[in-house]
Amino acid sequence: MSTFSQNPDPTTTFDEITRGVPMPSPWQAVWNEAEELLYATRPEGFDVEEIGRVAFDCLPESEKEEALDALFYTYWAAAQADRETRAAIDGGGR
């Protein structure tokens, strides 16, 4: 089957086709790259902090503040979720 028959409207743009696909932030992109790099170069293992350090070092300076904000928010959200779980367990699920 040709590409044209799969998508008969030749005026459809790439942006229209990919509109619903979530785009990773620069931080997510370098995190993924750092993780892949470490898996390839260190198959014996590594710590999650190493992924973060490699990723952060690879970010352009202009992206580092936003990445730190994302890290702080993620840590806070995880801490909140942990508190809620502990409260539910301690309170008998009330």
mmCIF file with all atom_site columns, C-alpha atoms in Angstrom:
data_model
loop_
_atom_site.group_PDB
_atom_site.id
_atom_site.type_symbol
_atom_site.label_atom_id
_atom_site.label_alt_id
_atom_site.label_comp_id
_atom_site.label_asym_id
_atom_site.label_entity_id
_atom_site.label_seq_id
_atom_site.pdbx_PDB_ins_code
_atom_site.Cartn_x
_atom_site.Cartn_y
_atom_site.Cartn_z
_atom_site.occupancy
_atom_site.B_iso_or_equiv
_atom_site.pdbx_formal_charge
_atom_site.auth_seq_id
_atom_site.auth_comp_id
_atom_site.auth_asym_id
_atom_site.auth_atom_id
_atom_site.pdbx_PDB_model_num
ATOM 1  C CA . MET A 1 1  ? 0.000   0.000  0.000  1.00 0.00 ? 1  MET A CA 1
ATOM 2  C CA . SER A 1 2  ? 1.467   3.374  -0.926 1.00 0.00 ? 2  SER A CA 1
ATOM 3  C CA . THR A 1 3  ? 1.871   6.247  1.480  1.00 0.00 ? 3  THR A CA 1
ATOM 4  C CA . PHE A 1 4  ? -0.615  8.248  -0.556 1.00 0.00 ? 4  PHE A CA 1
ATOM 5  C CA . SER A 1 5  ? -3.347  5.625  -0.191 1.00 0.00 ? 5  SER A CA 1
ATOM 6  C CA . GLN A 1 6  ? -2.724  5.470  3.573  1.00 0.00 ? 6  GLN A CA 1
ATOM 7  C CA . ASN A 1 7  ? -3.002  9.247  3.802  1.00 0.00 ? 7  ASN A CA 1
ATOM 8  C CA . PRO A 1 8  ? -5.030  10.437 0.803  1.00 0.00 ? 8  PRO A CA 1
ATOM 9  C CA . ASP A 1 9  ? -4.880  14.126 1.749  1.00 0.00 ? 9  ASP A CA 1
ATOM 10 C CA . PRO A 1 10 ? -1.502  15.332 0.470  1.00 0.00 ? 10 PRO A CA 1
ATOM 11 C CA . THR A 1 11 ? -1.930  18.679 2.266  1.00 0.00 ? 11 THR A CA 1
ATOM 12 C CA . THR A 1 12 ? -1.754  17.082 5.722  1.00 0.00 ? 12 THR A CA 1
ATOM 13 C CA . THR A 1 13 ? 1.318   18.441 7.479  1.00 0.00 ? 13 THR A CA 1
ATOM 14 C CA . PHE A 1 14 ? 3.676   16.753 9.884  1.00 0.00 ? 14 PHE A CA 1
ATOM 15 C CA . ASP A 1 15 ? 2.434   19.059 12.657 1.00 0.00 ? 15 ASP A CA 1
ATOM 16 C CA . GLU A 1 16 ? -1.156  17.980 12.025 1.00 0.00 ? 16 GLU A CA 1
ATOM 17 C CA . ILE A 1 17 ? -0.213  14.300 12.076 1.00 0.00 ? 17 ILE A CA 1
ATOM 18 C CA . THR A 1 18 ? 1.779   14.597 15.316 1.00 0.00 ? 18 THR A CA 1
ATOM 19 C CA . ARG A 1 19 ? -0.516  17.065 17.090 1.00 0.00 ? 19 ARG A CA 1
ATOM 20 C CA . GLY A 1 20 ? -1.658  14.542 19.722 1.00 0.00 ? 20 GLY A CA 1
ATOM 21 C CA . VAL A 1 21 ? 1.772   13.071 20.404 1.00 0.00 ? 21 VAL A CA 1
ATOM 22 C CA . PRO A 1 22 ? 3.173   14.385 23.689 1.00 0.00 ? 22 PRO A CA 1
ATOM 23 C CA . MET A 1 23 ? 6.529   16.123 23.296 1.00 0.00 ? 23 MET A CA 1
ATOM 24 C CA . PRO A 1 24 ? 9.114   15.532 26.008 1.00 0.00 ? 24 PRO A CA 1
ATOM 25 C CA . SER A 1 25 ? 10.660  18.518 27.703 1.00 0.00 ? 25 SER A CA 1
ATOM 26 C CA . PRO A 1 26 ? 14.377  19.151 27.101 1.00 0.00 ? 26 PRO A CA 1
ATOM 27 C CA . TRP A 1 27 ? 14.960  17.699 30.571 1.00 0.00 ? 27 TRP A CA 1
ATOM 28 C CA . GLN A 1 28 ? 13.060  14.506 29.760 1.00 0.00 ? 28 GLN A CA 1
ATOM 29 C CA . ALA A 1 29 ? 14.927  14.165 26.473 1.00 0.00 ? 29 ALA A CA 1
ATOM 30 C CA . VAL A 1 30 ? 18.406  14.447 28.003 1.00 0.00 ? 30 VAL A CA 1
ATOM 31 C CA . TRP A 1 31 ? 17.373  12.189 30.891 1.00 0.00 ? 31 TRP A CA 1
ATOM 32 C CA . ASN A 1 32 ? 16.371  9.487  28.410 1.00 0.00 ? 32 ASN A CA 1
ATOM 33 C CA . GLU A 1 33 ? 19.611  9.935  26.465 1.00 0.00 ? 33 GLU A CA 1
ATOM 34 C CA . ALA A 1 34 ? 21.706  9.800  29.642 1.00 0.00 ? 34 ALA A CA 1
ATOM 35 C CA . GLU A 1 35 ? 19.946  6.630  30.774 1.00 0.00 ? 35 GLU A CA 1
ATOM 36 C CA . GLU A 1 36 ? 20.519  4.966  27.391 1.00 0.00 ? 36 GLU A CA 1
ATOM 37 C CA . LEU A 1 37 ? 24.181  6.020  27.450 1.00 0.00 ? 37 LEU A CA 1
ATOM 38 C CA . LEU A 1 38 ? 24.712  4.566  30.914 1.00 0.00 ? 38 LEU A CA 1
ATOM 39 C CA . TYR A 1 39 ? 22.963  1.305  30.022 1.00 0.00 ? 39 TYR A CA 1
ATOM 40 C CA . ALA A 1 40 ? 25.227  1.000  26.967 1.00 0.00 ? 40 ALA A CA 1
ATOM 41 C CA . THR A 1 41 ? 28.483  1.962  28.678 1.00 0.00 ? 41 THR A CA 1
ATOM 42 C CA . ARG A 1 42 ? 27.848  0.564  32.161 1.00 0.00 ? 42 ARG A CA 1
ATOM 43 C CA . PRO A 1 43 ? 25.884  -2.689 31.787 1.00 0.00 ? 43 PRO A CA 1
ATOM 44 C CA . GLU A 1 44 ? 27.103  -3.741 35.225 1.00 0.00 ? 44 GLU A CA 1
ATOM 45 C CA . GLY A 1 45 ? 24.868  -1.044 36.734 1.00 0.00 ? 45 GLY A CA 1
ATOM 46 C CA . PHE A 1 46 ? 24.718  2.520  37.932 1.00 0.00 ? 46 PHE A CA 1
ATOM 47 C CA . ASP A 1 47 ? 22.794  4.676  40.393 1.00 0.00 ? 47 ASP A CA 1
ATOM 48 C CA . VAL A 1 48 ? 19.809  6.748  39.382 1.00 0.00 ? 48 VAL A CA 1
ATOM 49 C CA . GLU A 1 49 ? 21.643  9.850  40.613 1.00 0.00 ? 49 GLU A CA 1
ATOM 50 C CA . GLU A 1 50 ? 24.226  9.244  37.898 1.00 0.00 ? 50 GLU A CA 1
ATOM 51 C CA . ILE A 1 51 ? 21.525  9.512  35.242 1.00 0.00 ? 51 ILE A CA 1
ATOM 52 C CA . GLY A 1 52 ? 20.474  12.839 36.686 1.00 0.00 ? 52 GLY A CA 1
ATOM 53 C CA . ARG A 1 53 ? 24.006  14.191 36.896 1.00 0.00 ? 53 ARG A CA 1
ATOM 54 C CA . VAL A 1 54 ? 24.853  13.189 33.317 1.00 0.00 ? 54 VAL A CA 1
ATOM 55 C CA . ALA A 1 55 ? 21.571  14.607 32.055 1.00 0.00 ? 55 ALA A CA 1
ATOM 56 C CA . PHE A 1 56 ? 21.904  17.872 33.968 1.00 0.00 ? 56 PHE A CA 1
ATOM 57 C CA . ASP A 1 57 ? 25.470  18.361 32.749 1.00 0.00 ? 57 ASP A CA 1
ATOM 58 C CA . CYS A 1 58 ? 24.292  17.883 29.155 1.00 0.00 ? 58 CYS A CA 1
ATOM 59 C CA . LEU A 1 59 ? 21.601  20.547 29.370 1.00 0.00 ? 59 LEU A CA 1
ATOM 60 C CA . PRO A 1 60 ? 22.325  23.982 27.983 1.00 0.00 ? 60 PRO A CA 1
ATOM 61 C CA . GLU A 1 61 ? 22.563  26.603 30.729 1.00 0.00 ? 61 GLU A CA 1
ATOM 62 C CA . SER A 1 62 ? 19.315  28.160 29.516 1.00 0.00 ? 62 SER A CA 1
ATOM 63 C CA . GLU A 1 63 ? 17.421  24.934 30.328 1.00 0.00 ? 63 GLU A CA 1
ATOM 64 C CA . LYS A 1 64 ? 18.924  24.161 33.744 1.00 0.00 ? 64 LYS A CA 1
ATOM 65 C CA . GLU A 1 65 ? 16.635  26.369 35.826 1.00 0.00 ? 65 GLU A CA 1
ATOM 66 C CA . GLU A 1 66 ? 13.503  24.788 34.344 1.00 0.00 ? 66 GLU A CA 1
ATOM 67 C CA . ALA A 1 67 ? 14.994  21.326 34.870 1.00 0.00 ? 67 ALA A CA 1
ATOM 68 C CA . LEU A 1 68 ? 15.657  22.081 38.528 1.00 0.00 ? 68 LEU A CA 1
ATOM 69 C CA . ASP A 1 69 ? 12.081  23.311 38.902 1.00 0.00 ? 69 ASP A CA 1
ATOM 70 C CA . ALA A 1 70 ? 10.863  20.005 37.431 1.00 0.00 ? 70 ALA A CA 1
ATOM 71 C CA . LEU A 1 71 ? 13.107  18.049 39.802 1.00 0.00 ? 71 LEU A CA 1
ATOM 72 C CA . PHE A 1 72 ? 11.915  20.002 42.823 1.00 0.00 ? 72 PHE A CA 1
ATOM 73 C CA . TYR A 1 73 ? 8.277   19.563 41.837 1.00 0.00 ? 73 TYR A CA 1
ATOM 74 C CA . THR A 1 74 ? 8.736   15.849 41.195 1.00 0.00 ? 74 THR A CA 1
ATOM 75 C CA . TYR A 1 75 ? 10.395  15.386 44.576 1.00 0.00 ? 75 TYR A CA 1
ATOM 76 C CA . TRP A 1 76 ? 7.628   17.333 46.286 1.00 0.00 ? 76 TRP A CA 1
ATOM 77 C CA . ALA A 1 77 ? 4.891   15.356 44.491 1.00 0.00 ? 77 ALA A CA 1
ATOM 78 C CA . ALA A 1 78 ? 6.538   12.060 45.480 1.00 0.00 ? 78 ALA A CA 1
ATOM 79 C CA . ALA A 1 79 ? 6.860   13.221 49.097 1.00 0.00 ? 79 ALA A CA 1
ATOM 80 C CA . GLN A 1 80 ? 3.182   14.241 49.125 1.00 0.00 ? 80 GLN A CA 1
ATOM 81 C CA . ALA A 1 81 ? 2.127   10.886 47.678 1.00 0.00 ? 81 ALA A CA 1
ATOM 82 C CA . ASP A 1 82 ? 4.236   9.101  50.295 1.00 0.00 ? 82 ASP A CA 1
ATOM 83 C CA . ARG A 1 83 ? 2.629   11.127 53.102 1.00 0.00 ? 83 ARG A CA 1
ATOM 84 C CA . GLU A 1 84 ? -0.851  10.353 51.772 1.00 0.00 ? 84 GLU A CA 1
ATOM 85 C CA . THR A 1 85 ? -0.053  6.647  51.521 1.00 0.00 ? 85 THR A CA 1
ATOM 86 C CA . ARG A 1 86 ? 1.344   6.577  55.047 1.00 0.00 ? 86 ARG A CA 1
ATOM 87 C CA . ALA A 1 87 ? -1.668  8.463  56.386 1.00 0.00 ? 87 ALA A CA 1
ATOM 88 C CA . ALA A 1 88 ? -4.027  6.017  54.684 1.00 0.00 ? 88 ALA A CA 1
ATOM 89 C CA . ILE A 1 89 ? -2.133  3.040  56.132 1.00 0.00 ? 89 ILE A CA 1
ATOM 90 C CA . ASP A 1 90 ? -1.845  4.587  59.610 1.00 0.00 ? 90 ASP A CA 1
ATOM 91 C CA . GLY A 1 91 ? -5.470  5.711  59.556 1.00 0.00 ? 91 GLY A CA 1
ATOM 92 C CA . GLY A 1 92 ? -6.803  2.365  58.408 1.00 0.00 ? 92 GLY A CA 1
ATOM 93 C CA . GLY A 1 93 ? -7.626  3.651  54.946 1.00 0.00 ? 93 GLY A CA 1
ATOM 94 C CA . ARG A 1 94 ? -10.054 6.320  56.146 1.00 0.00 ? 94 ARG A CA 1
#
